[in-house]
Coordinates of C-alpha atoms and ligand atoms in Angstrom, one line a residue:
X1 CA 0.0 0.0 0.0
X2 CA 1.5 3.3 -0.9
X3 CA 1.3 6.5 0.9
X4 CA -0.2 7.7 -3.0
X5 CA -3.2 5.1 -2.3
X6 CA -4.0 7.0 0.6
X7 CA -7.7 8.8 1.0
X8 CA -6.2 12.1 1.5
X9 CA -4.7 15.3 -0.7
X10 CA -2.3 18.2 -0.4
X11 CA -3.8 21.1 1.0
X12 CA -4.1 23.9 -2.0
X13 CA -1.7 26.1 -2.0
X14 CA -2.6 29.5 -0.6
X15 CA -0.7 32.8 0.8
X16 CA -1.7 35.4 2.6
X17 CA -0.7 38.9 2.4
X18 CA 0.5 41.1 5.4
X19 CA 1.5 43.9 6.9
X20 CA 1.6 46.8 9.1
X21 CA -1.9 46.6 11.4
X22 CA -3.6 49.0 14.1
X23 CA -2.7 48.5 17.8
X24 CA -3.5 44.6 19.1
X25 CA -6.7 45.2 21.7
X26 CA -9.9 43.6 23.6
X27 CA -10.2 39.9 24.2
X28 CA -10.0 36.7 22.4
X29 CA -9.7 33.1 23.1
X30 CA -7.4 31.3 21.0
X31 CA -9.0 27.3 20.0
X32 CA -8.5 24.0 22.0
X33 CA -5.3 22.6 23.1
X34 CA -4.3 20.2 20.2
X35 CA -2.0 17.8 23.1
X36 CA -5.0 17.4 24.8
X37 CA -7.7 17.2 22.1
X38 CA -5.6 14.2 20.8
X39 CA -5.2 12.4 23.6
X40 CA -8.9 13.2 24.3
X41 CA -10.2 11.4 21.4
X42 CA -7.9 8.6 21.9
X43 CA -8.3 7.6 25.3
X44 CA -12.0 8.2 25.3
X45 CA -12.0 5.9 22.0
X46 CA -10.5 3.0 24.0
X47 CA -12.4 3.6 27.5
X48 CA -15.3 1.7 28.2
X49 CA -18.3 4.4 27.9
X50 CA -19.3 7.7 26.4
X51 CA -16.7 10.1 26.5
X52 CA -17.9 14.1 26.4
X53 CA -15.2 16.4 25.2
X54 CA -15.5 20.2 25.0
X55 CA -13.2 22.7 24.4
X56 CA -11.9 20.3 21.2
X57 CA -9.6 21.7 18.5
X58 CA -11.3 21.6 15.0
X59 CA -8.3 21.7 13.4
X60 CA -7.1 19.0 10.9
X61 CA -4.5 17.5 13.1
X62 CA -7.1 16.5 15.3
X63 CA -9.7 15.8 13.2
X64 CA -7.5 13.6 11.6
X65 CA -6.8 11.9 14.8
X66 CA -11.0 11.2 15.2
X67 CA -11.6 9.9 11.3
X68 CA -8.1 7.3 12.0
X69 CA -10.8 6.2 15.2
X70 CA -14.0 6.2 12.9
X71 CA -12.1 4.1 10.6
X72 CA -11.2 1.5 13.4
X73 CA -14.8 1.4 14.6
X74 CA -15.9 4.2 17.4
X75 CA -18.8 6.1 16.8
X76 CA -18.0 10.3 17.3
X77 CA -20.6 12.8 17.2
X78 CA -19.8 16.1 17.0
X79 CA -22.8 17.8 18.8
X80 CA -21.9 21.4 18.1
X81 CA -18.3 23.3 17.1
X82 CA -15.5 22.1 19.0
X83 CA -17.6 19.6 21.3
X84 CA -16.9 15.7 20.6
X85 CA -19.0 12.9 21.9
X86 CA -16.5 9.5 21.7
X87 CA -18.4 6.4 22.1
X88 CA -15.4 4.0 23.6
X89 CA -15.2 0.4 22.6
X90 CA -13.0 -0.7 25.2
X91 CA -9.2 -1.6 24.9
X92 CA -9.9 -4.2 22.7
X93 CA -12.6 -3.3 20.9
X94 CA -10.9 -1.4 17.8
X95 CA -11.4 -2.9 14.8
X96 CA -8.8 -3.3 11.9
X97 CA -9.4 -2.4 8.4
X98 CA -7.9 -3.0 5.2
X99 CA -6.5 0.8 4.3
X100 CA -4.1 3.2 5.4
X101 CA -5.3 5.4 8.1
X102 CA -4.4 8.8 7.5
X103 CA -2.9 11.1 10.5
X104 CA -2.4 13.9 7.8
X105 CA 0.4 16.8 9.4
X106 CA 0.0 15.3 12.8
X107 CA 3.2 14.2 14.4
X108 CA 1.4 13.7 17.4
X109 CA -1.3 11.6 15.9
X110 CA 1.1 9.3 13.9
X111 CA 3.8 8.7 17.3
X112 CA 0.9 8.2 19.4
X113 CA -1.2 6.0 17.7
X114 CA 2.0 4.2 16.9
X115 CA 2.4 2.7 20.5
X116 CA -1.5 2.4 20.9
X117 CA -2.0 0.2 17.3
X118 CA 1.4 -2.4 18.3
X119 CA -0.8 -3.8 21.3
X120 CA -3.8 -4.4 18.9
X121 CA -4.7 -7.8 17.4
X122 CA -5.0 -6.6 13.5
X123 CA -2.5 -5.0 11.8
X124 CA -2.6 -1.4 10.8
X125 CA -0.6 1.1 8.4
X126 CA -0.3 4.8 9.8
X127 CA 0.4 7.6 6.6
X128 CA 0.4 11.2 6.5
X129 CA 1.1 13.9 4.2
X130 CA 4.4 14.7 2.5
X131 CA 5.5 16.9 6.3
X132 CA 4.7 14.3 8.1
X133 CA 6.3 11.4 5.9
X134 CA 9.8 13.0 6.3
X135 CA 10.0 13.0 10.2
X136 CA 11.5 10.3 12.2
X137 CA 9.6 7.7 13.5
X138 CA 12.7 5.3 15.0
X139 CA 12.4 7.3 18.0
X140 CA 9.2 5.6 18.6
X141 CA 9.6 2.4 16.4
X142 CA 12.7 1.4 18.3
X143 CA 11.3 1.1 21.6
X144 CA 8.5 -0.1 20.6
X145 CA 10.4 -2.9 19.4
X146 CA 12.1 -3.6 22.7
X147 CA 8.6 -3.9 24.3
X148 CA 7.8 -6.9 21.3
X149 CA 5.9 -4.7 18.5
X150 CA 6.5 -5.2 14.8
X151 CA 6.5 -2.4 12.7
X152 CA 8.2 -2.0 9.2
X153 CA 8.8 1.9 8.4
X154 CA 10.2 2.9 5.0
X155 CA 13.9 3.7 4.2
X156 CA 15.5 5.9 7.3
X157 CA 12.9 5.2 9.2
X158 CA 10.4 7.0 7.9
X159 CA 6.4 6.6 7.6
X160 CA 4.3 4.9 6.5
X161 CA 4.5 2.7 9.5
X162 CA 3.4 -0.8 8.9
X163 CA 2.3 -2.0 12.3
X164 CA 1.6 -5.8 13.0
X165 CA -1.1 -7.3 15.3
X166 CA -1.2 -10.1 17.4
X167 CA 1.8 -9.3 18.8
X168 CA 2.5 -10.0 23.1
X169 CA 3.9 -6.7 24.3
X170 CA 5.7 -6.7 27.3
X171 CA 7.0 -3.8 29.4
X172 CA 10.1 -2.0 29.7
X173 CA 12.2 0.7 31.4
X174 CA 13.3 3.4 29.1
X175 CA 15.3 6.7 29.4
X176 CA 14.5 9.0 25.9
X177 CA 17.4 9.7 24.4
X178 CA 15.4 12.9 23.6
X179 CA 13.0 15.2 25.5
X180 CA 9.8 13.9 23.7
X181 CA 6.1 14.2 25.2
X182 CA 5.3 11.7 22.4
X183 CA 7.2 9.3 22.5
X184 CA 6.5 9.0 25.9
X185 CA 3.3 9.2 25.2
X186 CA 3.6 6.1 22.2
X187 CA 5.1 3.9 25.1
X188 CA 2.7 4.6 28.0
X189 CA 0.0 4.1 25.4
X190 CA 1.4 0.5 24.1
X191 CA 2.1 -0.2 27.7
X192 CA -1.8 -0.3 28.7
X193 CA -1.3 -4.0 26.3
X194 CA 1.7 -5.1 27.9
X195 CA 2.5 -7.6 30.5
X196 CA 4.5 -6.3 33.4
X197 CA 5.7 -2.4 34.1
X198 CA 6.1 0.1 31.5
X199 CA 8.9 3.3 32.9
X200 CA 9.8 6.3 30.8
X201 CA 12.5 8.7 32.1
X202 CA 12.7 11.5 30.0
X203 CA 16.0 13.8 30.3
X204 CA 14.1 17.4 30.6
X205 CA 10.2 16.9 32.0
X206 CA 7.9 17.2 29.0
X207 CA 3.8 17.7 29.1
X208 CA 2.3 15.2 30.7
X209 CA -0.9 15.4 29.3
X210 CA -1.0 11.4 28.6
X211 CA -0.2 10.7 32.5
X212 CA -2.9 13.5 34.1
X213 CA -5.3 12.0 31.7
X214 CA -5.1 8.1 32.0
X215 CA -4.9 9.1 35.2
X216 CA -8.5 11.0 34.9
X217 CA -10.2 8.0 32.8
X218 CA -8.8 5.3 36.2
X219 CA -5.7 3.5 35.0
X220 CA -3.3 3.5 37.7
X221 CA -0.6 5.6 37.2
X222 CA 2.9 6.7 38.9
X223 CA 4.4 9.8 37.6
X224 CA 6.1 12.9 38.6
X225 CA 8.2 15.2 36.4
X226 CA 10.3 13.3 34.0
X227 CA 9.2 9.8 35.0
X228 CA 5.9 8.2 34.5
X229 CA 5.1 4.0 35.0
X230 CA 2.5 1.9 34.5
X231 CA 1.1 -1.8 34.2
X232 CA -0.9 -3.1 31.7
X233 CA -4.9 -5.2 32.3
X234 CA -6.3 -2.5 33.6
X235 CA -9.7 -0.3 32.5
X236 CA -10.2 3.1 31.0
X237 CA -13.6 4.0 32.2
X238 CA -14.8 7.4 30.2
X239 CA -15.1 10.6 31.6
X240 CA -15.6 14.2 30.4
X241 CA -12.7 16.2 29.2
X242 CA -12.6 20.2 29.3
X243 CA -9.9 21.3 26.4
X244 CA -8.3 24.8 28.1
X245 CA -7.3 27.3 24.9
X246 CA -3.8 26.2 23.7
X247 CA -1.0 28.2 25.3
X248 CA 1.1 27.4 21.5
X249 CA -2.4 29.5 19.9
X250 CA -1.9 31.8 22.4
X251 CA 1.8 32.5 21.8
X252 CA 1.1 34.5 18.6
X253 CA -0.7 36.9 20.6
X254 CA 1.5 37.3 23.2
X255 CA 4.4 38.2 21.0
X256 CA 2.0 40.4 18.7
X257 CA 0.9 42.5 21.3
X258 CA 4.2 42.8 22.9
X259 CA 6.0 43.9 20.3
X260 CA 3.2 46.4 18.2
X261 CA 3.5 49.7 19.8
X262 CA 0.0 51.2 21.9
X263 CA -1.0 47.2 22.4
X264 CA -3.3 45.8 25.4
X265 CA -5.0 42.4 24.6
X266 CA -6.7 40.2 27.1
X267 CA -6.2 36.5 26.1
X268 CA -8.9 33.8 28.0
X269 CA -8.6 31.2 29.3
X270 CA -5.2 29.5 28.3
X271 CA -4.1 26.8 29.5
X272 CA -1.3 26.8 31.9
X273 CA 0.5 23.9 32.2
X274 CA 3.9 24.3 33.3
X275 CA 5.5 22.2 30.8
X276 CA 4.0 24.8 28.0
X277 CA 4.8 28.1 29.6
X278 CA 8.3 28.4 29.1
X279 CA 7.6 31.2 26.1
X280 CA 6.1 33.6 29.0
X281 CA 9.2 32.6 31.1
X282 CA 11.4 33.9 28.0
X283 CA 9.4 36.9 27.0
X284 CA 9.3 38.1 30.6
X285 CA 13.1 37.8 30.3
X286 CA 12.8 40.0 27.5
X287 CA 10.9 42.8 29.3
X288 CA 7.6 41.9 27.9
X289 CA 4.3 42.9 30.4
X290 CA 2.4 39.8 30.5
X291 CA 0.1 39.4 33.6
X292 CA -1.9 36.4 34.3
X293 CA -5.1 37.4 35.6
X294 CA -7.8 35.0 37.4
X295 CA -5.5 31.9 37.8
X296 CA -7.8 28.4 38.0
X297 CA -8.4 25.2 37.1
X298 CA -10.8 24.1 34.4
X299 CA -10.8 19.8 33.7
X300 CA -7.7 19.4 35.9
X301 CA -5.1 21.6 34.0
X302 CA -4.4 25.0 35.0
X303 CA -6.1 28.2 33.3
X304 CA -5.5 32.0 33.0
X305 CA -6.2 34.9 31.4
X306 CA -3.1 36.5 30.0
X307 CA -3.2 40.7 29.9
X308 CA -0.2 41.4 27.6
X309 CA 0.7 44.9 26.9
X310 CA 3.5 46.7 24.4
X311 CA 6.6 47.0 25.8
X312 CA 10.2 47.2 24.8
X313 CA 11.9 44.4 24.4
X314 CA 15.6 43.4 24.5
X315 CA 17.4 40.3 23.7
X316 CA 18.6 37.4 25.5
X317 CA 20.5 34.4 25.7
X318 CA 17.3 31.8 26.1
X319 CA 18.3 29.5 29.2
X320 CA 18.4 25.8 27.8
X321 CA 16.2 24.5 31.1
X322 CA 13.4 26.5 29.0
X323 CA 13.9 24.3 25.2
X324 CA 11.3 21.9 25.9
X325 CA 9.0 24.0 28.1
X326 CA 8.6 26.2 24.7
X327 CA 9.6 23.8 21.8
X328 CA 6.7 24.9 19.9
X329 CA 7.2 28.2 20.8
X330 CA 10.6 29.1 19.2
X331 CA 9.0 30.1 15.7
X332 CA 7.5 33.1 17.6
X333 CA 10.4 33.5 19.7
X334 CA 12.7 33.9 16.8
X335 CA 10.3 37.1 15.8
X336 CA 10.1 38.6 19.0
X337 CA 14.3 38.4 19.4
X338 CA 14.6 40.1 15.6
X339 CA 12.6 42.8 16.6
X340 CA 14.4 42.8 20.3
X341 CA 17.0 45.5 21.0
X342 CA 20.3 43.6 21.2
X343 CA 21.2 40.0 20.5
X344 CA 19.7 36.7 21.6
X345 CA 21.3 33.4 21.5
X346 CA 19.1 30.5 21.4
X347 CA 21.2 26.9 22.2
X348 CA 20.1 23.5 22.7
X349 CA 17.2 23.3 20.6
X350 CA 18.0 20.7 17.2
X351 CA 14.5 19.0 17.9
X352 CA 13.3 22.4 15.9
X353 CA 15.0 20.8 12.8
X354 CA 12.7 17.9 12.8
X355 CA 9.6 19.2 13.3
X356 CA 6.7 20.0 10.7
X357 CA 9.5 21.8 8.9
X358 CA 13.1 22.6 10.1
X359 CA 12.2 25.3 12.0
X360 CA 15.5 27.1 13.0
X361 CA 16.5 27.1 8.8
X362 CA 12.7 28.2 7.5
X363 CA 12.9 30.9 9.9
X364 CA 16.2 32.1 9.6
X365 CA 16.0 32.2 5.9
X366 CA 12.6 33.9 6.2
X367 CA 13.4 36.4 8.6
X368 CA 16.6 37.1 6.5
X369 CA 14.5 37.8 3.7
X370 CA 13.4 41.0 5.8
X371 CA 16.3 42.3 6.9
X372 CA 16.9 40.3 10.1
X373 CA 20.4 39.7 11.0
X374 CA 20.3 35.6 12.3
X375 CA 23.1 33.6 12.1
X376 CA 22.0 29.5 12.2
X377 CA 23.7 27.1 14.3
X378 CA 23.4 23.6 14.4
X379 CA 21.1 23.9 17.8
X380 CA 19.8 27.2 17.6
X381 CA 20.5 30.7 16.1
X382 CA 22.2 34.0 17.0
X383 CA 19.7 37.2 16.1
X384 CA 20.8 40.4 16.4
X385 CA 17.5 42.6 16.7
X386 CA 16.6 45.9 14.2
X387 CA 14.1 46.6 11.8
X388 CA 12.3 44.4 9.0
X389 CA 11.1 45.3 5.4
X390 CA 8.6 43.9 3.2
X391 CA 9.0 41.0 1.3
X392 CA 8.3 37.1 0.0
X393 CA 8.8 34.3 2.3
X394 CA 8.2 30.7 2.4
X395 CA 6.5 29.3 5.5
X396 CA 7.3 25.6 3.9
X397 CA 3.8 24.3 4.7
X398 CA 4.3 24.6 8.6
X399 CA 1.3 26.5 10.1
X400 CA 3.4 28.1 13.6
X401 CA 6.1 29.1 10.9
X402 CA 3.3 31.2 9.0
X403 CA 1.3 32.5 11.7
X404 CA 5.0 33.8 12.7
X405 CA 5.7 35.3 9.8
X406 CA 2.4 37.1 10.1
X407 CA 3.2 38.9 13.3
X408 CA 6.6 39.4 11.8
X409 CA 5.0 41.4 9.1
X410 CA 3.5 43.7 12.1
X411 CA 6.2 45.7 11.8
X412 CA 7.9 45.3 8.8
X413 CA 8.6 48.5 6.6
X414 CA 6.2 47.3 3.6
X415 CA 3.9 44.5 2.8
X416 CA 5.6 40.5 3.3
X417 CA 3.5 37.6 1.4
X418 CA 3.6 34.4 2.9
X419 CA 3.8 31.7 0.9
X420 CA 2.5 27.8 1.6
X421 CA -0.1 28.7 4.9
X422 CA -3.1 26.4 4.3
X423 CA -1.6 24.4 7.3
X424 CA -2.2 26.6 9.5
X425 CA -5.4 25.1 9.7
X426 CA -3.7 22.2 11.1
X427 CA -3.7 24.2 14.5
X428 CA -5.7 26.9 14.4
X429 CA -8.4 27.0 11.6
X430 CA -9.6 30.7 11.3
X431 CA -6.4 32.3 12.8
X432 CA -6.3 35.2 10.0
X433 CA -9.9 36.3 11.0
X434 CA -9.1 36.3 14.8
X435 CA -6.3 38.1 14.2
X436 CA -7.4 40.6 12.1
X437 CA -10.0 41.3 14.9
X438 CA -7.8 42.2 17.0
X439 CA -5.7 44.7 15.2
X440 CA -3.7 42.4 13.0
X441 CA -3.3 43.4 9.3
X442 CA -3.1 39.4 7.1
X443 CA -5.4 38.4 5.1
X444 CA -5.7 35.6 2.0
X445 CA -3.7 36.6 -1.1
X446 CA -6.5 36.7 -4.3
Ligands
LIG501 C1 3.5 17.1 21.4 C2 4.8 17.0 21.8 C3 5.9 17.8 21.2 C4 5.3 19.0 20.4 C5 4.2 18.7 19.6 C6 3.1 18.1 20.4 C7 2.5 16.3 22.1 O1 6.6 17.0 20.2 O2 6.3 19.6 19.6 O3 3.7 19.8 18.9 O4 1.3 16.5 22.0 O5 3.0 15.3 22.8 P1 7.9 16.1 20.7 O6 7.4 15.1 21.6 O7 8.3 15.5 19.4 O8 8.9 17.1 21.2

């Protein structure tokens, strides 16, 4: 079966156009938390009951994640915009079918459902788009292996991942060799099938959305930062999951409003997680005024309203601890430090080349485009901070790398087109309209 045989197409191409806005200001919350609308739909697929979710991201990552769990058998009704009803069919209750199942862009979807497919008793072949087929799957492949599953990648590793049923998984105790919420994730999930302990040590905590909420659908589970274990033959009994707004949705803002001049913009209810904030640690470090209003917690994750207003900023060096606490985050980062006063140095963050595009290259070269000064390094970049023109760039079919650009073009001289941003619908359908509402000048190129 080849990736070509697949149900799914290219997103058309499309650009958008932007430039110098008004003043960022009033309120706006930014859609679900993709993490958590992910791991939503997947545990709630293979709990015993009726799973409510609310709060989900309609993007295409996650929708993706739902039609791969239609395919297999659950039932999903979609009630209303962003709300998800997941009728669960048990741990064992999937059922195979003869096609690829298609995770689109989704990273997250393909790694995850990677671990939770080798425990099943049919065999299954996991594809995405032409993104997603060049990032590297051994990192979840090889353990997986260690734990008894069979799957075949193509050449280097790469999708799609042909994954064998019928397989007896049994646990094991692994250190990452790199900070990765998802392949933790793939290991905890294949170890709800295996006989005997699954342990994951990670070298830097990452999110532990896939701990908090096995933990919140009963399976017994240890975990504190940068360990989690669990056994297999247990239950996942359903239960309703509130999605908070997604801090990486969020992040636009808070470097938009930071950096455009006469700014104020309330952003609600984000969520707060500490292993997603480190962007507000870094801004902060930056001189940005970001307040966090009305701290709480909504579904067991922690919530806030974020008051950002203008304010100088000046470059820094980005303290390492931070990388994985903002790995999403470094996109809008990168435009914040250009527009800085002074230099930032950003170390200790390669996982940015393998993500939906090789973020510290399609930003450097982007940002060079108008008139940043960035030097690349293997890990990171050195920007020096001063002003941007107009101008084309290339967002290389990565939707944070557009929606960046987009704020870059804030404060550029003249107008910068943005090439390859249908993806951001991946993330955060309807980001162009939000933004425009609150000050933002982008729009769709005719
Ligand atoms: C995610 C983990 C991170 C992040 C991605 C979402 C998750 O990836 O970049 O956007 O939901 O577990 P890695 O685990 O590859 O760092």
């Amino acid at each position: 079966m080849s990736a070509a045989s697949a149900d799914h197409g290219a997103a058309a191409a499309q650009d958008w156009i932007a430039g110098a806005g008004m003043p960022l200001r009033g309120s706006l919350r930014v859609p679900g938390d993709k993490s958590v609308s992910h791991r939503a739909v997947m545990l709630g697929a293979l709990a015993e009951g009726v799973t409510r979710v609310t709060g989900f991201l309609e993007g295409e990552d996650t929708r993706a994640t739902a039609r791969v769990f239609e395919r297999l058998g659950v039932r999903i009704e979609t009630p209303s915009a962003s709300e998800r009803i997941v009728h669960g069919v048990g741990l064992h209750g999937l059922r195979g079918i003869d096609a690829p199942l298609d995770c689109g862009n989704a990273g997250t979807g393909m790694r995850l459902l990677a671990g939770a497919l080798a425990g099943q008793a049919f065999d299954s072949v996991l594809i995405g788009d032409a993104s997603l087929s060049k990032r590297p799957m051994r990192r979840v492949t090889e353990p997986l292996a260690a734990m008894g599953a069979r799957i075949d990648t193509d050449e280097g590793g790469l999708s799609p991942l042909r994954i064998h049923g019928g397989r007896a998984l049994t646990g094991i105790e692994y250190t990452l060799p790199v900070a990765s919420a998802q392949v933790k994730s793939a290991l905890l999930l294949a170890g709800l099938y295996a006989r005997g302990d699954t342990v994951v040590h990670e070298p830097h905590p990452t999110r532990d959305y896939t701990e908090r909420m096995l933990a919140a659908f009963g399976w017994p589970i240890d975990f504190s930062p940068g360990y989690a274990r669990l056994s297999g033959g247990h239950t996942l009994r359903a239960t309703d999951v509130a999605v908070p707004a997604d801090f990486s949705s969020a992040a636009f803002f808070l470097v938009a409003a930071s950096v455009v001049p006469g700014s104020q913009l309330l952003l609600e209810a984000v969520g707060m997680n500490p292993r997603r904030t480190g962007l507000l640690a870094a801004l902060r470090l930056m001189g940005a005024d970001i307040v966090e209003e009305n701290p709480r917690a909504e579904g067991g994750e922690p919530v806030a309203d974020l008051r950002v207003r203008h304010a100088p900023l000046h470059g820094i060096e980005v303290p390492e601890a931070l990388v994985p606490d903002m790995i999403d985050e470094f996109p809008a980062l990168f435009v914040a430090a250009s527009l800085a006063q002074g230099r930032s140095v950003i170390r200790g963050a390669a996982e940015l080349r393998v993500k939906e595009s090789d973020r510290i290259a399609t930003m450097a070269t982007g940002l060079r485009a108008l008139g940043a000064r960035i030097e690349e390094t293997p890990d990171g970049a050195i920007i020096d901070g001063g002003p941007l023109h107009g101008g084309e760039v290339e967002s290389h079919g990565d939707h944070r790398i557009a929606m960046s650009f987009s704020i870059a073009a804030q404060l550029a001289s003249g107008e910068v087109r943005i090439g390859d941003v249908a993806n951001v619908a991946t993330s955060f359908p309807g980001f162009e309209a939000l933004a425009a509402q609150a000050g933002m000048r982008v729009r769709v190129a005719e």
